[in-house]
Coordinates of C-alpha atoms and ligand atoms in Angstrom, one line a residue:
X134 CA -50.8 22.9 -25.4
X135 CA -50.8 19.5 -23.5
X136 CA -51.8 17.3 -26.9
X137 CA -48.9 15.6 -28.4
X138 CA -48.7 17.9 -31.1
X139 CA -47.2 16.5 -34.3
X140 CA -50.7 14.5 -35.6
X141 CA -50.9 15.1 -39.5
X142 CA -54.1 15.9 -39.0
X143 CA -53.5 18.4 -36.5
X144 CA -50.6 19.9 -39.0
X145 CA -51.3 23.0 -41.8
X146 CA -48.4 21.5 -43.5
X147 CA -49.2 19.3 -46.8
X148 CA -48.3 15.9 -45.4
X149 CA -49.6 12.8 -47.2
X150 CA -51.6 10.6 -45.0
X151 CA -51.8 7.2 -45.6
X152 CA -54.9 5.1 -46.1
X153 CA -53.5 2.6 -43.5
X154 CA -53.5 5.6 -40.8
X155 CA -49.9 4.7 -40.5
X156 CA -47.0 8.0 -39.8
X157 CA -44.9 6.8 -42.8
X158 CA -42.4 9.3 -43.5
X159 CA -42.7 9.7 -47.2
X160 CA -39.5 11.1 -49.0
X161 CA -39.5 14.3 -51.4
X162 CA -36.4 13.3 -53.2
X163 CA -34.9 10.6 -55.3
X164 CA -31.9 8.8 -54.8
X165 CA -29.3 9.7 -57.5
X166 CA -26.3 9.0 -56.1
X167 CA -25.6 5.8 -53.7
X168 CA -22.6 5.0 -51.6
X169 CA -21.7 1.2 -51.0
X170 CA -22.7 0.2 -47.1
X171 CA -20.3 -2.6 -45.5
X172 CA -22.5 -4.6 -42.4
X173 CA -19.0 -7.0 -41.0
X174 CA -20.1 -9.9 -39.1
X175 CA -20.7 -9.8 -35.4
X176 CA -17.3 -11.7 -34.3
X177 CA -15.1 -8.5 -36.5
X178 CA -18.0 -5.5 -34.7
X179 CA -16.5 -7.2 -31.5
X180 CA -12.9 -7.0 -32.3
X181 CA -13.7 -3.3 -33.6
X182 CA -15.6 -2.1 -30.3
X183 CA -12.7 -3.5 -28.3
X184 CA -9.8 -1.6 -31.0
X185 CA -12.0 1.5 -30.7
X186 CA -11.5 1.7 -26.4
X187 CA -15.7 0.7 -26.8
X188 CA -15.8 4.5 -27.8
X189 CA -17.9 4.9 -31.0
X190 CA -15.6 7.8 -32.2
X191 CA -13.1 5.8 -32.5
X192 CA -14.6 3.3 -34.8
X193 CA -13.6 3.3 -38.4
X194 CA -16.4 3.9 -41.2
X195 CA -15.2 0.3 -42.6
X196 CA -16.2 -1.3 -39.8
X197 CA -19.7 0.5 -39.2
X198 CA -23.2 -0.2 -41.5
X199 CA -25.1 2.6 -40.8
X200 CA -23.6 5.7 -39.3
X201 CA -25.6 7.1 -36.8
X202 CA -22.8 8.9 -35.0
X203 CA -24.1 12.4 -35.9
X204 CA -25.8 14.8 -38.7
X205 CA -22.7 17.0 -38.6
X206 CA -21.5 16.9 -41.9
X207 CA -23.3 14.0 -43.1
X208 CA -26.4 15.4 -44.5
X209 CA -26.9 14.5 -47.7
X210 CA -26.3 17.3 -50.0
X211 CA -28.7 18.4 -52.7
X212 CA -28.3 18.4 -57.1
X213 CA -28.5 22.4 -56.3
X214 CA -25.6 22.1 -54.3
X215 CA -23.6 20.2 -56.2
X216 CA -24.2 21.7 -59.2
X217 CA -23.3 25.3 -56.8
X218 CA -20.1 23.6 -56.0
X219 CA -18.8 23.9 -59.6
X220 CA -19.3 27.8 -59.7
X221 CA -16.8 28.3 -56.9
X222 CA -14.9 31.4 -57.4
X223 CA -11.5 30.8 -55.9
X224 CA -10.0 34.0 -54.6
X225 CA -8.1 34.2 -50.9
X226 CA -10.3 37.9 -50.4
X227 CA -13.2 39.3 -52.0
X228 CA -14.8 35.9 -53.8
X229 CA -17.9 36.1 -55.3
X230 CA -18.6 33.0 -54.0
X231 CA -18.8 34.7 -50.2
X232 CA -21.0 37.2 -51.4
X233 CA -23.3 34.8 -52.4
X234 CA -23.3 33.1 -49.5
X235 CA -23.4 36.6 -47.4
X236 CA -26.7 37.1 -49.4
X237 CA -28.4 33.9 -48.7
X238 CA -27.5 34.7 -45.1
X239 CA -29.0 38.1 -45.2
X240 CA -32.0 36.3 -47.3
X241 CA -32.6 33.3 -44.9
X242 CA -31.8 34.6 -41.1
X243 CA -32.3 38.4 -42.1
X244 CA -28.3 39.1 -40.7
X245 CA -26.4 41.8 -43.0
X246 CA -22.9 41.4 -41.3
X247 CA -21.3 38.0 -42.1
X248 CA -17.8 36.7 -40.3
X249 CA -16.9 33.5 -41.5
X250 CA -15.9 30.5 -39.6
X251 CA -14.6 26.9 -40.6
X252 CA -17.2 25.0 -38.6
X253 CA -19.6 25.8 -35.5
X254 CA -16.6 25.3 -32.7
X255 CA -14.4 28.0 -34.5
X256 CA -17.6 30.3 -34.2
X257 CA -18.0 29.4 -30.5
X258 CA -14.0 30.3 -30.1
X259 CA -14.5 33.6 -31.4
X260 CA -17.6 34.6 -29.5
X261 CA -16.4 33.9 -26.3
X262 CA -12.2 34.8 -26.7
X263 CA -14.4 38.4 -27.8
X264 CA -17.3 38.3 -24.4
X265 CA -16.3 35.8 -21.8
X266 CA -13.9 36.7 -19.4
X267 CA -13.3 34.9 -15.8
X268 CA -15.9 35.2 -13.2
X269 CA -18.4 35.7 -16.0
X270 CA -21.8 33.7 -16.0
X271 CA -23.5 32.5 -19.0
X272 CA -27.0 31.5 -18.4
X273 CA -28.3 29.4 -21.6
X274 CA -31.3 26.6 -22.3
X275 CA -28.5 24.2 -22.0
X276 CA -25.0 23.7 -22.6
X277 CA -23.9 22.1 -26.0
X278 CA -19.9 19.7 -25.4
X279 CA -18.3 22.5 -27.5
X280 CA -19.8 25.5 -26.1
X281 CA -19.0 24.6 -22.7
X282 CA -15.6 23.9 -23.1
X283 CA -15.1 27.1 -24.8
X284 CA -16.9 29.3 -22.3
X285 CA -15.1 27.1 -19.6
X286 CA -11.7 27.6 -21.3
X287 CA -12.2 31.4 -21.0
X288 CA -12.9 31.3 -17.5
X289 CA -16.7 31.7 -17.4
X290 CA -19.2 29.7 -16.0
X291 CA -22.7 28.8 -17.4
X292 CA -26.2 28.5 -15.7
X293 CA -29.0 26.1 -17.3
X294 CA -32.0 27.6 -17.2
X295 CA -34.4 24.9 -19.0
X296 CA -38.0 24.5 -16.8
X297 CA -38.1 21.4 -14.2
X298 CA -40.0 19.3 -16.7
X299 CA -37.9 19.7 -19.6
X300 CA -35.3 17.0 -18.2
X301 CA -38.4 14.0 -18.3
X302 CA -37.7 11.8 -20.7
X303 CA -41.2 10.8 -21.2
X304 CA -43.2 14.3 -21.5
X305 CA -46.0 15.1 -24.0
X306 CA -44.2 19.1 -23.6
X307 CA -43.8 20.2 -27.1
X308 CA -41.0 22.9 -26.2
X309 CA -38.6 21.1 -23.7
X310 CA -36.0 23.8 -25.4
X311 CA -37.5 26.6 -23.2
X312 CA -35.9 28.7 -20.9
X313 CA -37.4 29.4 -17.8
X314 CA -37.6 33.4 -17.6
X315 CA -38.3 33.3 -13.4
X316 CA -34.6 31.9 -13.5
X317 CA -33.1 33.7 -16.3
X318 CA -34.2 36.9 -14.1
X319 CA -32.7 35.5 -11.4
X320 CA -29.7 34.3 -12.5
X321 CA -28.9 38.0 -13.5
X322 CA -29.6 39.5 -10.4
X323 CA -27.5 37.1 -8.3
X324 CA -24.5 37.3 -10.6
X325 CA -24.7 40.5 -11.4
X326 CA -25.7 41.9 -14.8
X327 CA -22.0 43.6 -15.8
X328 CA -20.6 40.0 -14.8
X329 CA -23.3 38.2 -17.4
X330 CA -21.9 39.3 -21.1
X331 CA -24.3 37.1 -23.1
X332 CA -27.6 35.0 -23.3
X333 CA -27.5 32.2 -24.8
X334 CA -30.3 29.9 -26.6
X335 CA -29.9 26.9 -28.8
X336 CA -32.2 26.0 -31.2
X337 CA -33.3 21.9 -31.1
X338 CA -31.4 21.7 -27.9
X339 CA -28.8 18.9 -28.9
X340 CA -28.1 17.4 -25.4
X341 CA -31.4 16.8 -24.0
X342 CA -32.9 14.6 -27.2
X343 CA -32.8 17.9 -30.1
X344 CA -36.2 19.7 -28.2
X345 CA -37.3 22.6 -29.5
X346 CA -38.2 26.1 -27.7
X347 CA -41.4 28.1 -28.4
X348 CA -41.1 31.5 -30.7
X349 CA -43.2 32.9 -27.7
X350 CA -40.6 31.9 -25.5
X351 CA -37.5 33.2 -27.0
X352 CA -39.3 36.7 -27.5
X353 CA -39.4 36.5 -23.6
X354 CA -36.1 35.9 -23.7
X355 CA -34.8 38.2 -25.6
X356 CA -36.8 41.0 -23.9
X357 CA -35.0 40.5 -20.7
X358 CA -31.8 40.5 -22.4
X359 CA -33.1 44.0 -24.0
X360 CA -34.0 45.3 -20.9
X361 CA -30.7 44.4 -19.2
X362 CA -28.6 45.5 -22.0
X363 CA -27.1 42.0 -23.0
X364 CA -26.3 40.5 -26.0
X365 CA -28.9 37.5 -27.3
X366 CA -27.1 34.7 -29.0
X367 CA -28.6 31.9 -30.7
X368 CA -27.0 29.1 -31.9
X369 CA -28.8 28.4 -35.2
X370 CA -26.9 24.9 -36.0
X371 CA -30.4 23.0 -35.5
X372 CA -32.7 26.5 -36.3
X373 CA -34.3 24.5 -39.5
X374 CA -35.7 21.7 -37.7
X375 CA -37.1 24.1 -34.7
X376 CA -38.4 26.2 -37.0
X377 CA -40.7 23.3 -38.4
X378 CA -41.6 22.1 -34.8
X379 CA -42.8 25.7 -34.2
X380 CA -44.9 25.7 -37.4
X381 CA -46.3 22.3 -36.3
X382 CA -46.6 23.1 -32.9
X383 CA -47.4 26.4 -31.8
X384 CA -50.5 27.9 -33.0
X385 CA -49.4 31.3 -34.0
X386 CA -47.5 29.8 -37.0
X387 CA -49.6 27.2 -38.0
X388 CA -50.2 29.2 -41.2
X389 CA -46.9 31.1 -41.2
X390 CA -43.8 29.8 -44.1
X391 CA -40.6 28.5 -42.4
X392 CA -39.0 30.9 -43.9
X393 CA -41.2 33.5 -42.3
X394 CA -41.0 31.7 -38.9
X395 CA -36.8 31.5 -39.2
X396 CA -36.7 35.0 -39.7
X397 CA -38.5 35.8 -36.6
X398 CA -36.5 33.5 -34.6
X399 CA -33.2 35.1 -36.0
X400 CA -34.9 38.7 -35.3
X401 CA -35.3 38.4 -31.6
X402 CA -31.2 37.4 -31.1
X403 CA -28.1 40.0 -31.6
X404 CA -25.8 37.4 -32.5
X405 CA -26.7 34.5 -34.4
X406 CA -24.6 31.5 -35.0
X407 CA -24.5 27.9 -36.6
X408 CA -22.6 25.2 -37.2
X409 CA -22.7 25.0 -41.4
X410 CA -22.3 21.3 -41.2
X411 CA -25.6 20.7 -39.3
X412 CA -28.3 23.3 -40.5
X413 CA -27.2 23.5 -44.5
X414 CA -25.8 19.9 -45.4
X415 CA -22.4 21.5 -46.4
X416 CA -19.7 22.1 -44.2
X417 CA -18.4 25.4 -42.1
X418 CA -20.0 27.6 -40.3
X419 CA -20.4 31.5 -39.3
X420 CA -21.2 34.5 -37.4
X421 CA -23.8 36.8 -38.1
X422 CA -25.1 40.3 -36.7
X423 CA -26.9 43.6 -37.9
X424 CA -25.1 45.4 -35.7
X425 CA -22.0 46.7 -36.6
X426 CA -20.0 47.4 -33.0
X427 CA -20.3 43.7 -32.5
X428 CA -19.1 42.9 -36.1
X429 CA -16.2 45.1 -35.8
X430 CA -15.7 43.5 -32.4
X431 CA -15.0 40.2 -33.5
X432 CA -13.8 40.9 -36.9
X433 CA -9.9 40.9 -36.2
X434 CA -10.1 37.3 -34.5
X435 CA -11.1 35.7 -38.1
X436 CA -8.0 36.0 -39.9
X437 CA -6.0 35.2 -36.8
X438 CA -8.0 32.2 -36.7
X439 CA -10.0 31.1 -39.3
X440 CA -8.9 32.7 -42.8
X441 CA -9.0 36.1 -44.4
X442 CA -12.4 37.8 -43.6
X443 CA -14.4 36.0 -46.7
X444 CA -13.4 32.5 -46.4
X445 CA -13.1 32.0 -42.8
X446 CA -11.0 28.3 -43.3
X447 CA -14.1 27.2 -45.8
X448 CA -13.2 26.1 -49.0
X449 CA -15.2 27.9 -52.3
X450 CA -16.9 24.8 -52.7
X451 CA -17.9 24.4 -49.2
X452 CA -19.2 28.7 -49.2
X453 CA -21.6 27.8 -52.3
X454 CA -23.0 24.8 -51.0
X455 CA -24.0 26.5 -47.6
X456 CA -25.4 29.3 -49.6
X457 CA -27.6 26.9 -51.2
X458 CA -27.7 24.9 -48.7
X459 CA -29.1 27.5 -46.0
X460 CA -32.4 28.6 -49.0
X461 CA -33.0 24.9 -48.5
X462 CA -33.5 24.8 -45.2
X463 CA -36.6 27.1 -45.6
X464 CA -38.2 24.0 -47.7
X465 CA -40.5 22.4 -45.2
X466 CA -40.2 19.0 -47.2
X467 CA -36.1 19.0 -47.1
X468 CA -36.2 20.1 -43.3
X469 CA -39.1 17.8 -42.2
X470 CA -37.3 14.7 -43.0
X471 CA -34.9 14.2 -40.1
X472 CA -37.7 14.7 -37.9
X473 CA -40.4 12.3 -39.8
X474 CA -38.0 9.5 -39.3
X475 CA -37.4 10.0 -35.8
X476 CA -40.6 10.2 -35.0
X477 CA -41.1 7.0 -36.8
X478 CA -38.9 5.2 -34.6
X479 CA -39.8 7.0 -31.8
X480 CA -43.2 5.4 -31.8
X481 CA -41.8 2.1 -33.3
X482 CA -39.8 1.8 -30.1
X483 CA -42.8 2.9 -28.1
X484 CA -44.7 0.2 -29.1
X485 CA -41.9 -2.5 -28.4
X486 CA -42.0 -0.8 -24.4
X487 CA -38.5 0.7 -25.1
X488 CA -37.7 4.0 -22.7
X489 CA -36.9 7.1 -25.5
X490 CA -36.8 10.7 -25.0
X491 CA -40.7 12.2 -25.8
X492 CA -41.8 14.0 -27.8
X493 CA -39.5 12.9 -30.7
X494 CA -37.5 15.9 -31.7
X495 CA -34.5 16.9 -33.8
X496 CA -31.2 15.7 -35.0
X497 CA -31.7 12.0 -33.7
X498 CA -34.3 9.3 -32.0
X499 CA -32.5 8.9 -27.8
X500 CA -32.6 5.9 -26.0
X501 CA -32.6 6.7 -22.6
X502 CA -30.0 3.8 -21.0
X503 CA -30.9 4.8 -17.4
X504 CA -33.7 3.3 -18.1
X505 CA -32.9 0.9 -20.5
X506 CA -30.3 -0.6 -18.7
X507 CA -31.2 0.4 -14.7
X508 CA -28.3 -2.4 -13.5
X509 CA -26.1 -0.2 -14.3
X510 CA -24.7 2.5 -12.3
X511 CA -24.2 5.7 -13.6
X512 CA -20.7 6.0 -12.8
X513 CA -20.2 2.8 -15.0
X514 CA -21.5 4.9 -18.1
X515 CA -24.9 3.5 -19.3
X516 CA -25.0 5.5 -22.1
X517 CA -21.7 4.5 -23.2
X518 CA -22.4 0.6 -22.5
X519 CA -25.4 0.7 -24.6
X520 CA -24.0 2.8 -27.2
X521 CA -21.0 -0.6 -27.7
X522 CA -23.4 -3.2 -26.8
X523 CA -25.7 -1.7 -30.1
X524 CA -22.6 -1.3 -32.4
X525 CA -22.1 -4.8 -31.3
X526 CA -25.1 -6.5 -32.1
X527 CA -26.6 -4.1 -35.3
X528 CA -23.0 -2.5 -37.1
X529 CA -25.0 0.9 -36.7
X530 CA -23.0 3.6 -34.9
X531 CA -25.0 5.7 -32.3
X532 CA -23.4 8.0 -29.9
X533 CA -22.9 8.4 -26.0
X534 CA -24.6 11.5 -24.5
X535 CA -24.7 10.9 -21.3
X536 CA -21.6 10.6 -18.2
X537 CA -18.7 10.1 -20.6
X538 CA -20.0 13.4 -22.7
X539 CA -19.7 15.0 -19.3
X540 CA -16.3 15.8 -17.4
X541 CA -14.7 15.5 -13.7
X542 CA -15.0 18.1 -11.0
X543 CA -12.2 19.6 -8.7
X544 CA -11.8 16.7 -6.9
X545 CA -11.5 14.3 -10.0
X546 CA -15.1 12.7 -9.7
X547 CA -17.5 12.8 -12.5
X548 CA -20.0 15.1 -12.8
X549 CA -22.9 12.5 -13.5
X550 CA -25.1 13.8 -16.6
X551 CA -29.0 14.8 -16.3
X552 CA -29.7 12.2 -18.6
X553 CA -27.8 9.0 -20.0
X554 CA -29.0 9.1 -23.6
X555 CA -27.9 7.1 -26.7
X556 CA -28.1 9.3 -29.6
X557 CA -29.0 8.0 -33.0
X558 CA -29.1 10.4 -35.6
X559 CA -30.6 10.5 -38.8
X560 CA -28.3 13.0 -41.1
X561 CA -31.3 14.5 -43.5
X562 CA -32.4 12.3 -46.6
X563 CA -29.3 9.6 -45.9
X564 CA -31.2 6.4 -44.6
X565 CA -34.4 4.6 -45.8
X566 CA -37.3 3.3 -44.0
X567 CA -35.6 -0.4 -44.5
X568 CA -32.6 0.7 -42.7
X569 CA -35.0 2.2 -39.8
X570 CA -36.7 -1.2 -39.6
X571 CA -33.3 -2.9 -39.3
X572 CA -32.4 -0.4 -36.2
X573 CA -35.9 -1.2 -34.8
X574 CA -35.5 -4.4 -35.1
X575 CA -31.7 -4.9 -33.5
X576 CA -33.2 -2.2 -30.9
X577 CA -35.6 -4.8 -29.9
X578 CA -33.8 -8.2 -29.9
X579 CA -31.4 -6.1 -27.6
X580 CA -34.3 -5.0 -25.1
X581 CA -35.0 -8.8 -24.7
X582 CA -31.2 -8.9 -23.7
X583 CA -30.5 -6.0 -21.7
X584 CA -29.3 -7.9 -18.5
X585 CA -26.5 -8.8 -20.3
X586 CA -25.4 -5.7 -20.9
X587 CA -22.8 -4.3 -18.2
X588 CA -20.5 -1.6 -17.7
X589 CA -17.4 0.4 -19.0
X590 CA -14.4 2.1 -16.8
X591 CA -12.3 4.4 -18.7
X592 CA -8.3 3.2 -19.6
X593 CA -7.5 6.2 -21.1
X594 CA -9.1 9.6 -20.5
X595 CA -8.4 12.5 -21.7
X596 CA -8.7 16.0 -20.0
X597 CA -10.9 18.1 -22.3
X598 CA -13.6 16.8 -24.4
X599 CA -13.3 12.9 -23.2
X600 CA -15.8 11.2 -24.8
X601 CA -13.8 12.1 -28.1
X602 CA -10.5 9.8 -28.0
X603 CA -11.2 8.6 -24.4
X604 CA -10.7 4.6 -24.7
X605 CA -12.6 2.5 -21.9
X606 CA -13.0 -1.4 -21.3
X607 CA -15.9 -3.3 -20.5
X608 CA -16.1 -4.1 -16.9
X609 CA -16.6 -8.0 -17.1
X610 CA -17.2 -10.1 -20.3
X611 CA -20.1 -8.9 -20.8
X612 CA -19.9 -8.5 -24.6
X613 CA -18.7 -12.1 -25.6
X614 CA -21.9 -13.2 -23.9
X615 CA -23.8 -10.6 -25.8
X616 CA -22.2 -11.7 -28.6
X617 CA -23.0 -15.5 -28.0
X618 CA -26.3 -14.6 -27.6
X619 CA -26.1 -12.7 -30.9
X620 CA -24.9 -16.0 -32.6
X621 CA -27.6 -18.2 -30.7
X622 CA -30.8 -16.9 -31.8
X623 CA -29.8 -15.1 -35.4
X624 CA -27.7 -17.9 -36.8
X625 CA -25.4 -17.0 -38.9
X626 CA -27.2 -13.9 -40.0
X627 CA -24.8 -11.1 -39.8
Ligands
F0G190 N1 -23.8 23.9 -31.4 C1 -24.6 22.8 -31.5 C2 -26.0 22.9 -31.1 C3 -24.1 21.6 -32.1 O1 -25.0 20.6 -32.2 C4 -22.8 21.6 -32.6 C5 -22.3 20.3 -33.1 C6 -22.0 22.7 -32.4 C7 -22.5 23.8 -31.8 C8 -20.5 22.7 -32.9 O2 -20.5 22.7 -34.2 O3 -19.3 20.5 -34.8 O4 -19.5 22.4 -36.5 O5 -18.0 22.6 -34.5 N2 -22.8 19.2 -33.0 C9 -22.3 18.0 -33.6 C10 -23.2 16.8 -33.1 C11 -20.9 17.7 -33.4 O6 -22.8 15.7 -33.4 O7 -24.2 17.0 -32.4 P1 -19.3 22.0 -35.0

């Protein structure tokens, strides 16, 4: 396929078109329940970027409008949900409320075996304490921040096998998740296959701009795992939203249900995992399996852990809202939304001639500050300027993927990302096409100011995981000039 796939027209889903011809995403819900936004004005954002170490973690909610940091956790939750949250049976072992959500699992992914886990990480902890040991090689689509730690931490090592193309930012490929089999063969002969103790694919690919892989393609991948006797894991945090790209995008399921489709994809893996706070808009996470050696395998590390065997660390409440939570994600019009809002401003950006990461995918519209902001030097964080310098100038929190997501080698220089990206995510069902405008809008004025923009050298840095509390300065005073260019052409508009 080498059309941009996601026309309406071209779509079996039942998408309303507009008379204008316009992509508007329309929303399936109502708003029932509002939170109070704060925007401060731009002279408090730049005494906040400069408290926060110009790391957007470190920002407080008060000081941020909208909080594009990440979907993790921030979904908005359902009435079902809610109204799930009240049944909670509170029991430390054997509550109904687990069972419930063991069936929806069993329902939803087709997994029978269910180990618990308090949120995607803890999953990742338990998989690879259980498979990875030193000298091991874990070849994967690509590496998520967690997972890589993790795998690291254990002493193994981890080989991206995505297809040359799938690191363009500007591609019309519709499945820049795919793993290249030629190299996923390879990589198990050269290593070894008794030194390679999983495969690992993850769905909506987080780091390289939430790309999906092909249903075609993970069958071939999970028939070379087969045939050399090794585990399949997918990580299922962002399965919903690949699922619908699939159905939009590869002909095979044009006609097939999500449901149907995330079924299949679950199918083809041994061990399936997620992060609860991504794919269900509640919180947690787990392990799944139909095969009981690995179940029993794994099953001692969750009370050590987590939490006794049926609350893995979740709360009740948390367990019923997943279970709902996780039949929703079937719904094409709950699961469609993230990505019919990034698409939006995907093209909306287009159109101004700003550089973001084609096609538009999951879990967040990226900028891509390399070449945003090509002054800058990579070692001088792009991604992490641009992500400050937009906090600055808008109040809306985006996140770094790029150099300061990455870490240091041996000799204590950074290992310089593929791709310098600025993440803005659109939690499902949380903003309105207003609030998109607005981010357009500040995107733009900032495009028209972009040699203002310089860099960031770390203060404080911490070992694992950096770009969490690291704390960095801007290199020059760069953003008081942004900011008087802020002042200068909006007035006192905050
Ligand atoms: N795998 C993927 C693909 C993820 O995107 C995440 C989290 C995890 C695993 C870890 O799950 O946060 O529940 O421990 N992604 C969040 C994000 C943090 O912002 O992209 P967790």
């Amino acid at each position: 396929m080498s059309q941009f796939p996601d026309s309406p027209k071209q779509s079996a889903s039942p998408a309303v078109r507009f008379f204008s011809g316009e992509n508007i995403p329309l929303e399936m819900h109502k708003v029932r329940v509002v939170q109070k936004l704060n925007l401060p004005p731009v002279e408090e954002r730049l005494a906040a970027i400069r408290r926060a170490g110009f790391n957007t973690f470190l920002l407080t909610t008060r000081e941020v409008y909208l909080d594009m940091l990440t979907d993790s956790g921030t979904n908005a939750m359902s009435d079902m949900q809610m109204g799930a949250m009240m049944q909670a049976d509170d029991a430390y072992a054997g509550s109904q409320s687990f069972e419930r959500m063991r069936l929806a699992i069993e329902e939803v992914f087709g997994k029978r075996f269910v180990l618990p886990a308090h949120q995607g990480r803890a999953a990742e902890n338990i998989i690879c304490r259980t498979y990875v040991k030193p000298g091991d090689l874990l070849p994967m689509n690509y590496h998520f921040t967690t997972t890589l730690a993790h795998i690291e931490l254990n002493g193994g090592k981890i080989a991206e096998l995505l297809h040359d193309e799938a690191l363009q930012i500007s591609s019309s490929n519709p499945f820049k998740g795919n793993m290249d089999i030629a190299k996923l063969r390879h990589a198990i002969t050269t290593h070894g296959v008794q030194n390679v103790p999983l495969i690992r694919m993850e769905a909506s690919t987080n780091l390289i701009g939430g790309q999906p892989f092909s249903l075609a393609n993970l069958r071939e991948v999970a028939a070379v795992a087969k045939e050399h006797n090794i585990p399949l894991v997918l990580d299922a945090s962002l399965i919903g939203e690949n699922a619908w790209f699939i159905k939009q995008r590869e002909p095979e399921f044009q006609q097939a249900s999500v449901a149907d489709i995330l079924r299949e994809m679950c199918a083809q893996a041994d061990i399936v995992y997620f992060s609860s706070r991504k794919v269900s808009s509640s919180r947690g996470g787990a392990i799944c399996t139909n095969w009981p050696e690995i179940f029993e395998k794994m099953k001692a590390l969750i009370p050590l852990f987590e939490g006794f065997l049926t609350y893995g660390g979740m709360s009740m409440r948390e367990i019923e809202a997943m279970a709902v939570g996780l039949r929703e994600t079937t719904d094409e019009t709950v699961i469609n939304q993230s990505p019919m809002f990034i698409r939006y401003l995907v093209e909306r950006l287009q159109a101004h001639g700003i550089p973001v990461v084609t096609p538009a995918g999951g879990l967040g519209c990226h900028v891509d500050a390399m070449s945003f902001l090509p002054h800058i030097p990579q070692k001088e964080y792009p991604a992490g300027a641009l992500a400050a310098a937009f906090y600055l100038i808008s109040g809306v929190r985006g996140m770094e993927r790029g150099t300061i997501s990455s870490t240091r080698d041996q000799h204590g220089h950074d290992i310089l990302a593929d791709v310098e990206l600025l993440r803005l995510a659109f939690p499902r069902r949380v903003f309105t096409l207003s609030q998109t405008k607005y981010v357009e809008d500040r995107l733009h004025w900032l495009h028209t100011q972009r040699q203002l923009i310089g860099g960031l050298r770390f203060v404080e840095e911490p070992p694992v995981l950096r770009f969490f509390m690291g704390r960095l300065e801007a290199v020059s005073d760069w953003p008081e000039k942004l900011m008087q260019a802020f002042r200068r052409d909006f007035g006192d508009s905050l």
